[in-house]
Coordinates of C-alpha atoms in Angstrom, one line a residue:
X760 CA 103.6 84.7 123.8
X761 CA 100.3 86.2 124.8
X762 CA 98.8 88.6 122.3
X763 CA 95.8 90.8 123.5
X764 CA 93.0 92.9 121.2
X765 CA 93.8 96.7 122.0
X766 CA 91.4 99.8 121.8
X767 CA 93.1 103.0 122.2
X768 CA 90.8 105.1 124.9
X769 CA 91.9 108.5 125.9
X770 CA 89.8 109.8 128.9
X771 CA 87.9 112.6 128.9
X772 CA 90.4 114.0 131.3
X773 CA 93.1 113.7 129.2
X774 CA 91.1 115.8 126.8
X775 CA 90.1 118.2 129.1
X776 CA 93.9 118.9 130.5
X777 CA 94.7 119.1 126.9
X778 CA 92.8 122.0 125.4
X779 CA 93.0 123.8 129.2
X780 CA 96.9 123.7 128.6
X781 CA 96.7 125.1 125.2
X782 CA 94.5 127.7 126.3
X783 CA 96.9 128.7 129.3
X784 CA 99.9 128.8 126.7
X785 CA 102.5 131.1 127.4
X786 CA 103.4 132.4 124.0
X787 CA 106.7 133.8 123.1
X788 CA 108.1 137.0 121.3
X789 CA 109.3 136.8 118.4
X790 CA 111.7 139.1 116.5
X791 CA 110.2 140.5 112.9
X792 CA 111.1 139.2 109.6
X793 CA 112.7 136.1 110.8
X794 CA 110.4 133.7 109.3
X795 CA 111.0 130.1 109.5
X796 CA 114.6 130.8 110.0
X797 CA 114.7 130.3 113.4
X798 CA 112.3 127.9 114.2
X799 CA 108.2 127.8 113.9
X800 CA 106.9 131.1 114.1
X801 CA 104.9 132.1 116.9
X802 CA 101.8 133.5 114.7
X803 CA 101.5 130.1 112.4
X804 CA 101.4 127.7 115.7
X805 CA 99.3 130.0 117.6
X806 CA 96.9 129.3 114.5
X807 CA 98.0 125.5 115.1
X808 CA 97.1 124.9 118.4
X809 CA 94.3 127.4 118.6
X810 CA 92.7 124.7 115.8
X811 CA 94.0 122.1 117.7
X812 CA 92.1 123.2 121.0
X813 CA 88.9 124.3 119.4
X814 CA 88.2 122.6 115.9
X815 CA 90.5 119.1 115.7
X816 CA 88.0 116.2 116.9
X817 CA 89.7 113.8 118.8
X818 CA 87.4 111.6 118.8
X819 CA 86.5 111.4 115.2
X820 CA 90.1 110.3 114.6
X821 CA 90.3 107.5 117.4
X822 CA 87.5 106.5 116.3
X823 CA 88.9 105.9 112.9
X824 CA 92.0 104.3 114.2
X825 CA 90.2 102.0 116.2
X826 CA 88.9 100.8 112.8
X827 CA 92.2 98.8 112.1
X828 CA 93.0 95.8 114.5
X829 CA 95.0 96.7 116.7
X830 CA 97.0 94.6 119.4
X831 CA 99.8 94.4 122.5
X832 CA 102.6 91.7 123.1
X833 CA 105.1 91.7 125.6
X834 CA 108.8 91.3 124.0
X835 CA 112.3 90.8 126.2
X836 CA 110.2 93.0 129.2
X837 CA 108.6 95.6 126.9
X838 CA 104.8 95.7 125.6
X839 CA 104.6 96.6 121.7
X840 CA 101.6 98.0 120.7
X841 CA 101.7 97.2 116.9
X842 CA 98.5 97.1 114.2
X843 CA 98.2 93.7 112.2
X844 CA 95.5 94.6 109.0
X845 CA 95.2 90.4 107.3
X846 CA 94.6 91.0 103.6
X847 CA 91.1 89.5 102.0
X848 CA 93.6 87.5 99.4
X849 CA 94.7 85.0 101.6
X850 CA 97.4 84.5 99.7
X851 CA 99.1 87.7 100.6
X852 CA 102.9 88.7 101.4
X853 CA 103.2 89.6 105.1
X854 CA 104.7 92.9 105.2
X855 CA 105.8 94.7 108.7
X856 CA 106.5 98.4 108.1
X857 CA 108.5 100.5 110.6
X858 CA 107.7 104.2 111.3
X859 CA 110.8 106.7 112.4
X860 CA 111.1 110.0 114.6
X861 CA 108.6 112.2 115.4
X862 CA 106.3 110.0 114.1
X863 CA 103.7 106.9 114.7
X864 CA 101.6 104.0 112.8
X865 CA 99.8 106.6 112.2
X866 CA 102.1 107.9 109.4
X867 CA 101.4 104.6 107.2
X868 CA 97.3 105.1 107.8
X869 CA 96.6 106.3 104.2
X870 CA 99.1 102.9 102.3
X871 CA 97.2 100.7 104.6
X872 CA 94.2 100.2 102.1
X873 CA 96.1 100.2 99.3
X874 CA 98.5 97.4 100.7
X875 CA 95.9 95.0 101.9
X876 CA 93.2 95.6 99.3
X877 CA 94.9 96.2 96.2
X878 CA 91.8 95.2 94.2
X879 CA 89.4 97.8 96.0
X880 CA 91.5 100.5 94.8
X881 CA 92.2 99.5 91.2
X882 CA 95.3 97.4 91.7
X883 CA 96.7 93.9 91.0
X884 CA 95.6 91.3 93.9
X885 CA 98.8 89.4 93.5
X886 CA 99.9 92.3 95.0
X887 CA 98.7 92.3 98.5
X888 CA 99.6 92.4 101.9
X889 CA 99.0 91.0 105.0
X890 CA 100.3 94.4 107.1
X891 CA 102.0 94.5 110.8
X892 CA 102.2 98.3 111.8
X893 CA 104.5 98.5 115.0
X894 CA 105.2 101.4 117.2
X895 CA 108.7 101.4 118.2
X896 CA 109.6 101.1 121.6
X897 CA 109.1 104.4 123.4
X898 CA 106.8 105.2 121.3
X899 CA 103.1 106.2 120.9
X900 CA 101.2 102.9 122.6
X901 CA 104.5 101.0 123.0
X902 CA 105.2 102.9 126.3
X903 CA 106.1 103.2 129.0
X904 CA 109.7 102.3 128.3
X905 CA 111.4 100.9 131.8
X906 CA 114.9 100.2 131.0
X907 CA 117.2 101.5 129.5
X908 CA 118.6 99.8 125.9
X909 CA 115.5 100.3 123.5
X910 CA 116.9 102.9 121.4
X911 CA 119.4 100.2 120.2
X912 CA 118.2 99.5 116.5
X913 CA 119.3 95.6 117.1
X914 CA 117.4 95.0 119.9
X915 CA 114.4 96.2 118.2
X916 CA 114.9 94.4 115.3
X917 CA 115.0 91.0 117.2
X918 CA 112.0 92.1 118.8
X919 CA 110.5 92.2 115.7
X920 CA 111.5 89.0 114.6
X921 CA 109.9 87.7 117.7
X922 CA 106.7 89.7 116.9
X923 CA 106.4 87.8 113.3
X924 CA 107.0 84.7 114.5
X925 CA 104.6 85.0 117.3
X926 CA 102.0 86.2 114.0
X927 CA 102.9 82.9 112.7
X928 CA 104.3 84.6 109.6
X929 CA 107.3 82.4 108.4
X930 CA 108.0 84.5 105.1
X931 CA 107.8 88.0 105.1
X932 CA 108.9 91.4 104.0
X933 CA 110.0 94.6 105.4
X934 CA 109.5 98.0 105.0
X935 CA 111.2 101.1 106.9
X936 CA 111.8 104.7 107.1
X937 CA 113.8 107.2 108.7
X938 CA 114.9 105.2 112.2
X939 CA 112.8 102.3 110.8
X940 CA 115.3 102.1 107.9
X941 CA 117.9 101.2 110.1
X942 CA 115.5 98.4 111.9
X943 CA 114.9 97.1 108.2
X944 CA 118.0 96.7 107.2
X945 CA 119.2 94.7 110.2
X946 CA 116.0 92.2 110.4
X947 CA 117.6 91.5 107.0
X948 CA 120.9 90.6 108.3
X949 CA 119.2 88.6 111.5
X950 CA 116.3 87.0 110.2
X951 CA 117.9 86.5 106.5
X952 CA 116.0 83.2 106.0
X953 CA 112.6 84.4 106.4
X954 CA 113.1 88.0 104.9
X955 CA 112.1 88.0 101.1
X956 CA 113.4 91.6 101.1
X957 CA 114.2 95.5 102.3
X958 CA 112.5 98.4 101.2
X959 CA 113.6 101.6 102.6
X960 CA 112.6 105.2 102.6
X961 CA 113.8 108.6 104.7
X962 CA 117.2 106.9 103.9
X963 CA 120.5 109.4 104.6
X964 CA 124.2 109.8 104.9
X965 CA 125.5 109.8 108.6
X966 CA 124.6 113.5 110.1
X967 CA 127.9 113.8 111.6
X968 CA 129.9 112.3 108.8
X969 CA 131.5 114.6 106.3
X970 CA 130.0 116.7 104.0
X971 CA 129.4 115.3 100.7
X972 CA 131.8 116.7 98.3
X973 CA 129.7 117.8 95.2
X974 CA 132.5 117.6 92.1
X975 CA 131.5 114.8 89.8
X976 CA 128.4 114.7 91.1
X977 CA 124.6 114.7 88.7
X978 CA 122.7 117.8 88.5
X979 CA 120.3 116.1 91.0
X980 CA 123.1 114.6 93.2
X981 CA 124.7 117.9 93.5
X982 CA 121.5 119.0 95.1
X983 CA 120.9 116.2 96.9
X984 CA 124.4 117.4 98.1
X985 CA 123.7 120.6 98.8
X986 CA 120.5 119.9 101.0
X987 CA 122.4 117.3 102.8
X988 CA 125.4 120.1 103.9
X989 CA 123.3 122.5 104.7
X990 CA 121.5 119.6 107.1
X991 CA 124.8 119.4 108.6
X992 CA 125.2 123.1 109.1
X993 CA 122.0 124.4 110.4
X994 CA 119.5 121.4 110.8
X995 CA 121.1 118.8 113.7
X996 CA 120.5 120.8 116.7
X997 CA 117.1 118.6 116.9
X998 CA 119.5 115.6 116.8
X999 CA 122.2 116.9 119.5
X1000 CA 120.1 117.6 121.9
X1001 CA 118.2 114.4 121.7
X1002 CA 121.5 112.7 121.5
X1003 CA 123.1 114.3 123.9
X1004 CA 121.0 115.8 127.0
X1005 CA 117.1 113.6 126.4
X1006 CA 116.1 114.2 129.7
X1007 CA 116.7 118.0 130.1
X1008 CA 114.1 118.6 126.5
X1009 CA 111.4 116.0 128.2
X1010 CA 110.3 118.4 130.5
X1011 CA 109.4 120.8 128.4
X1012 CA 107.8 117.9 125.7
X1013 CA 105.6 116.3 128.6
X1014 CA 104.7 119.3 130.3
X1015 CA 103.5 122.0 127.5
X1016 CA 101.6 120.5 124.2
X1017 CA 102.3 123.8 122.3
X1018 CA 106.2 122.8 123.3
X1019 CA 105.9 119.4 121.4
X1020 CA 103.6 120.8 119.0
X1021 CA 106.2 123.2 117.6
X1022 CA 109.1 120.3 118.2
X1023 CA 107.2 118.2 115.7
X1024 CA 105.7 120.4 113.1
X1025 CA 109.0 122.1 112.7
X1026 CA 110.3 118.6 110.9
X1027 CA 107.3 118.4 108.7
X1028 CA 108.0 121.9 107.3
X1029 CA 112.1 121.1 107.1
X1030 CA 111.7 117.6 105.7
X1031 CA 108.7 117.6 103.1
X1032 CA 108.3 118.5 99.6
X1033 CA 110.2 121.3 99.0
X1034 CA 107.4 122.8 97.1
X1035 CA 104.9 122.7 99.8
X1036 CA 105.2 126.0 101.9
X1037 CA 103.7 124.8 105.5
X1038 CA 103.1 121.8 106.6
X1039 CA 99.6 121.5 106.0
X1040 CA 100.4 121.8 102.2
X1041 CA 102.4 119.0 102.5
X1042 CA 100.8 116.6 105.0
X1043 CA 96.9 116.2 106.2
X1044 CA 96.5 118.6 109.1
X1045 CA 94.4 116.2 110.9
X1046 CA 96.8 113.4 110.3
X1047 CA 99.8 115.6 111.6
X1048 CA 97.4 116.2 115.0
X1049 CA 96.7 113.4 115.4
X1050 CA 100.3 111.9 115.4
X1051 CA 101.2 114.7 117.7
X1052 CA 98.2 113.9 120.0
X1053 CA 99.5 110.3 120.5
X1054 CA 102.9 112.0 121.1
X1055 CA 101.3 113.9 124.3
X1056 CA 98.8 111.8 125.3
X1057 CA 101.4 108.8 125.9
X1058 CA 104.4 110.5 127.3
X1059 CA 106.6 109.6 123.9
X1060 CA 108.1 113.0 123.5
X1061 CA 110.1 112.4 126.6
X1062 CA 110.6 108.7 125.8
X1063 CA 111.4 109.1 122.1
X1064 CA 113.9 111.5 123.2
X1065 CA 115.7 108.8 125.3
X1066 CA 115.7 106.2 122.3
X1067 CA 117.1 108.5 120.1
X1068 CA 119.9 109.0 122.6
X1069 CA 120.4 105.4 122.9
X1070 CA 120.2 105.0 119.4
X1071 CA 123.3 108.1 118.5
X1072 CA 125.4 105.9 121.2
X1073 CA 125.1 102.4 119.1
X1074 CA 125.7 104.6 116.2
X1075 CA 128.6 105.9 117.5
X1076 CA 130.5 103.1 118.9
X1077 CA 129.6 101.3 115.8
X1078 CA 131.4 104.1 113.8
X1079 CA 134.2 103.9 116.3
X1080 CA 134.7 100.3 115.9
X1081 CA 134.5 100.5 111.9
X1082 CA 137.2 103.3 112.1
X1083 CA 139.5 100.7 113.9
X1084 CA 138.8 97.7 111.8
X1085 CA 140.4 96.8 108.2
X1086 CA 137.6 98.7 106.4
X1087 CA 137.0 95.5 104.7
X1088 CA 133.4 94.5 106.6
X1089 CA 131.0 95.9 103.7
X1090 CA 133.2 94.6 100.7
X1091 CA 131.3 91.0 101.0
X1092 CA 128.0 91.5 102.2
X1093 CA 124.7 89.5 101.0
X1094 CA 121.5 88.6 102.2
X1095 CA 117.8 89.5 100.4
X1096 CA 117.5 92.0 97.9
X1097 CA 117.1 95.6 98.9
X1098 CA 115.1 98.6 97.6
X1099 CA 115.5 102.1 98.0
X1100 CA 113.1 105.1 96.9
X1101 CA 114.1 108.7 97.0
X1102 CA 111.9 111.6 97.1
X1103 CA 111.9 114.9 96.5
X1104 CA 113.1 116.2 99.5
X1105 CA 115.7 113.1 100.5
X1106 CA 119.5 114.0 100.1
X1107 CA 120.2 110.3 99.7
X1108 CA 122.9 110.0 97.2
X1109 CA 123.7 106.3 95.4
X1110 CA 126.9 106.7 94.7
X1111 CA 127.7 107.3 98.7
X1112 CA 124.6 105.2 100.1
X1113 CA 125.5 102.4 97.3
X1114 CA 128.8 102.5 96.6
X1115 CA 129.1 98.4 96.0
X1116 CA 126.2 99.2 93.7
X1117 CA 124.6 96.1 95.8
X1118 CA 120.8 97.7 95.4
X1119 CA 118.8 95.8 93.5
X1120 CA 116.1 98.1 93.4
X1121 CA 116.5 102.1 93.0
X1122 CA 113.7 104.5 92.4
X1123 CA 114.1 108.5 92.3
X1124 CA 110.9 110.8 92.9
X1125 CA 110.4 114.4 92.0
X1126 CA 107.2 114.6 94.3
X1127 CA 107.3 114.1 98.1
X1128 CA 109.4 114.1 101.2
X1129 CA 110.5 112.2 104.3
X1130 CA 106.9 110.9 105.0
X1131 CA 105.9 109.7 101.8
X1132 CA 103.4 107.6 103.1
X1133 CA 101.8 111.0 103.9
X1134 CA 102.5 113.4 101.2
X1135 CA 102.5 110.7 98.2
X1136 CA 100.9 107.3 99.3
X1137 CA 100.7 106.6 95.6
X1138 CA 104.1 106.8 94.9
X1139 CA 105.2 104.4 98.2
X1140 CA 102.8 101.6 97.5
X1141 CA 103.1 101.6 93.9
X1142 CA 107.2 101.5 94.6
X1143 CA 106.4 99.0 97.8
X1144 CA 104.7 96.7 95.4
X1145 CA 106.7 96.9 92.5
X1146 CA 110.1 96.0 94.1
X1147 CA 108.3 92.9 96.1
X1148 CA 106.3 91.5 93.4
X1149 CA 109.6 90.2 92.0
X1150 CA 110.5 88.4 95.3
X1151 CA 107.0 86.7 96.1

């Protein structure tokens, strides 16, 4: 039950090793005219880590971090590191918001203002949040991981439930994205009696499922459609070999930062706003750095790698299981209310996501990508706080 204060302290050392690594790189050829086709190309992220080694303050942006209370707790065997920001309205909805892969509490830095402090920043104060900003196991500060099971989506959800209760939060709501999607929905199905309510983003079809058929489809479906297929046909080998052979990648994650570097920034240039060219048009380059930093610094690469595995096997057997059953286990669902919000660059589809039409909330975006709490923080606490001010 013990909850201790935590300051995030990278030694000099660490810092040193970093920037001597980058500088000893062993760069790459690279065939002409390939672009982005193939992967990140070699003169962008030499460009990248060269302002990574020489120009991005490390420092500076701990510094900032260590702004926000931040705090450990050991769950089932496993420390969390997680951030818990109490809003000045002390009537305030606590509201625990779950990051995905490749990324970090450090994704939700720019909503965490907004959220708590809605009146500082020209909102409503019936609005605000007490906020609880977890890393997911294998993650960032919630490492090391020593067993294996923490990729399982379940299990983190009831450590979560565990976490609030220990916060001494008996009402609360839940935000997710990506991987932390999946986390939300289920501490809705677990903890239905103290969840007001769901609200998810980076929300998908099943990357090995089928390909969505696009006849009947809207004009924005279709394309939503079309950007999922071509997902399927040329953007999984990330997933597959995460899913498949973790171990193998994490040498090359924990050993080279250029390595994860380019295994990162690769996502944020396939899964932003389609109308942002690189990633730095998308995303703060800072921000992204610093995400990747905590990525090297604490070993997750490897570790993420290993939850993600863990996580395609639940998937899986859960899949296999469904195909065996009656078909009939989503026909009566119910619990709290769920939201969804789409962005630009999502290939959610309602019609396949929401077939029951069960959604109470549903909110499409022509702005943004799969890190909207990066790319358009407006857009995800406005949404965040119109779907909950309903269910206060």
């Amino acid at each position: 039950m013990n909850i201790q204060p935590f300051k995030i302290a990278i030694s000099q050392a660490d810092l040193d090793d970093l920037r001597a690594r980058l500088a000893r790189t062993r760069w790459p050829n690279q065939l002409p005219g390939v672009g982005w086709s193939r992967g990140v190309p070699v003169e962008y992220l030499k460009d990248l880590a060269e302002y990574w080694r020489t120009d991005y303050d490390w420092r500076k942006h701990e510094a900032k971090l260590n702004e926000f209370p931040q705090y450990t707790t050991q769950i089932d065997g496993q420390y969390i590191h997680f951030l818990h920001v109490r809003s000045p309205e002390l009537d305030a909805l606590p509201l625990i918001l779950t990051h995905g892969w490749p990324s970090s509490p450090v994704e939700f830095l720019k909503v965490i203002g907004p959220l708590t402090n809605p009146r500082a920043h020209g909102g409503n104060p019936t609005d605000a949040f007490h906020v609880v900003i977890p890393s997911l196991p294998g993650y960032g500060f919630s490492t090391p991981v020593r067993e294996v099971g923490w990729g399982n989506l379940f299990r983190i959800a009831q450590a979560w439930v565990e976490l609030m209760s220990r916060l001494g939060y008996e009402r609360y709501a839940v935000q997710g994205t990506d991987v932390g999607s999946g986390v939300a929905l289920i501490l809705g199905m677990i903890d239905a009696q103290r969840v007001v309510g769901m609200h998810l983003t980076g929300t998908g079809l099943p990357p090995f499922g089928p390909s969505v058929e696009l006849e009947g489809l809207s004009e924005a479906d279709r394309a939503r459609g079309q950007r999922f297929n071509a997902f399927q046909a040329d953007g999984t080998g990330y997933l597959q070999i995460q899913a498949t052979r973790p171990q193998t990648l994490a040498y090359s994650l924990n050993d080279t930062p250029v390595g994860q570097l380019a295994w990162i920034v690769e996502k944020f240039q396939a899964w932003t706003d389609p109308e942002a060219l690189l990633p730095e048009d998308a995303v703060d380059r800072d921000q992204l750095l610093t995400n990747v930093s905590i990525f090297w610094f604490t070993g997750s690469g490897a570790s993420s790698a290993n939850a993600m595995y863990e996580g395609m096997q639940a998937f899986r057997a859960m899949v296999a299981q469904q195909s065996q059953g009656s078909g009939a286990q989503q026909s009566e669902q119910s619990g709290p209310p769920t939201g969804v919000a789409v962005f630009a660059t999502d290939n959610t589809i309602r019609s396949l996501f929401d077939p029951g039409n069960r959604i109470s909330h549903w909110s499409e975006f022509d702005r943004g990508g799969h890190f909207p709490a990066m790319e358009v923080p407006d857009l995800l606490v406005s949404d965040v706080q119109a779907f909950f001010s309903k269910l206060r």
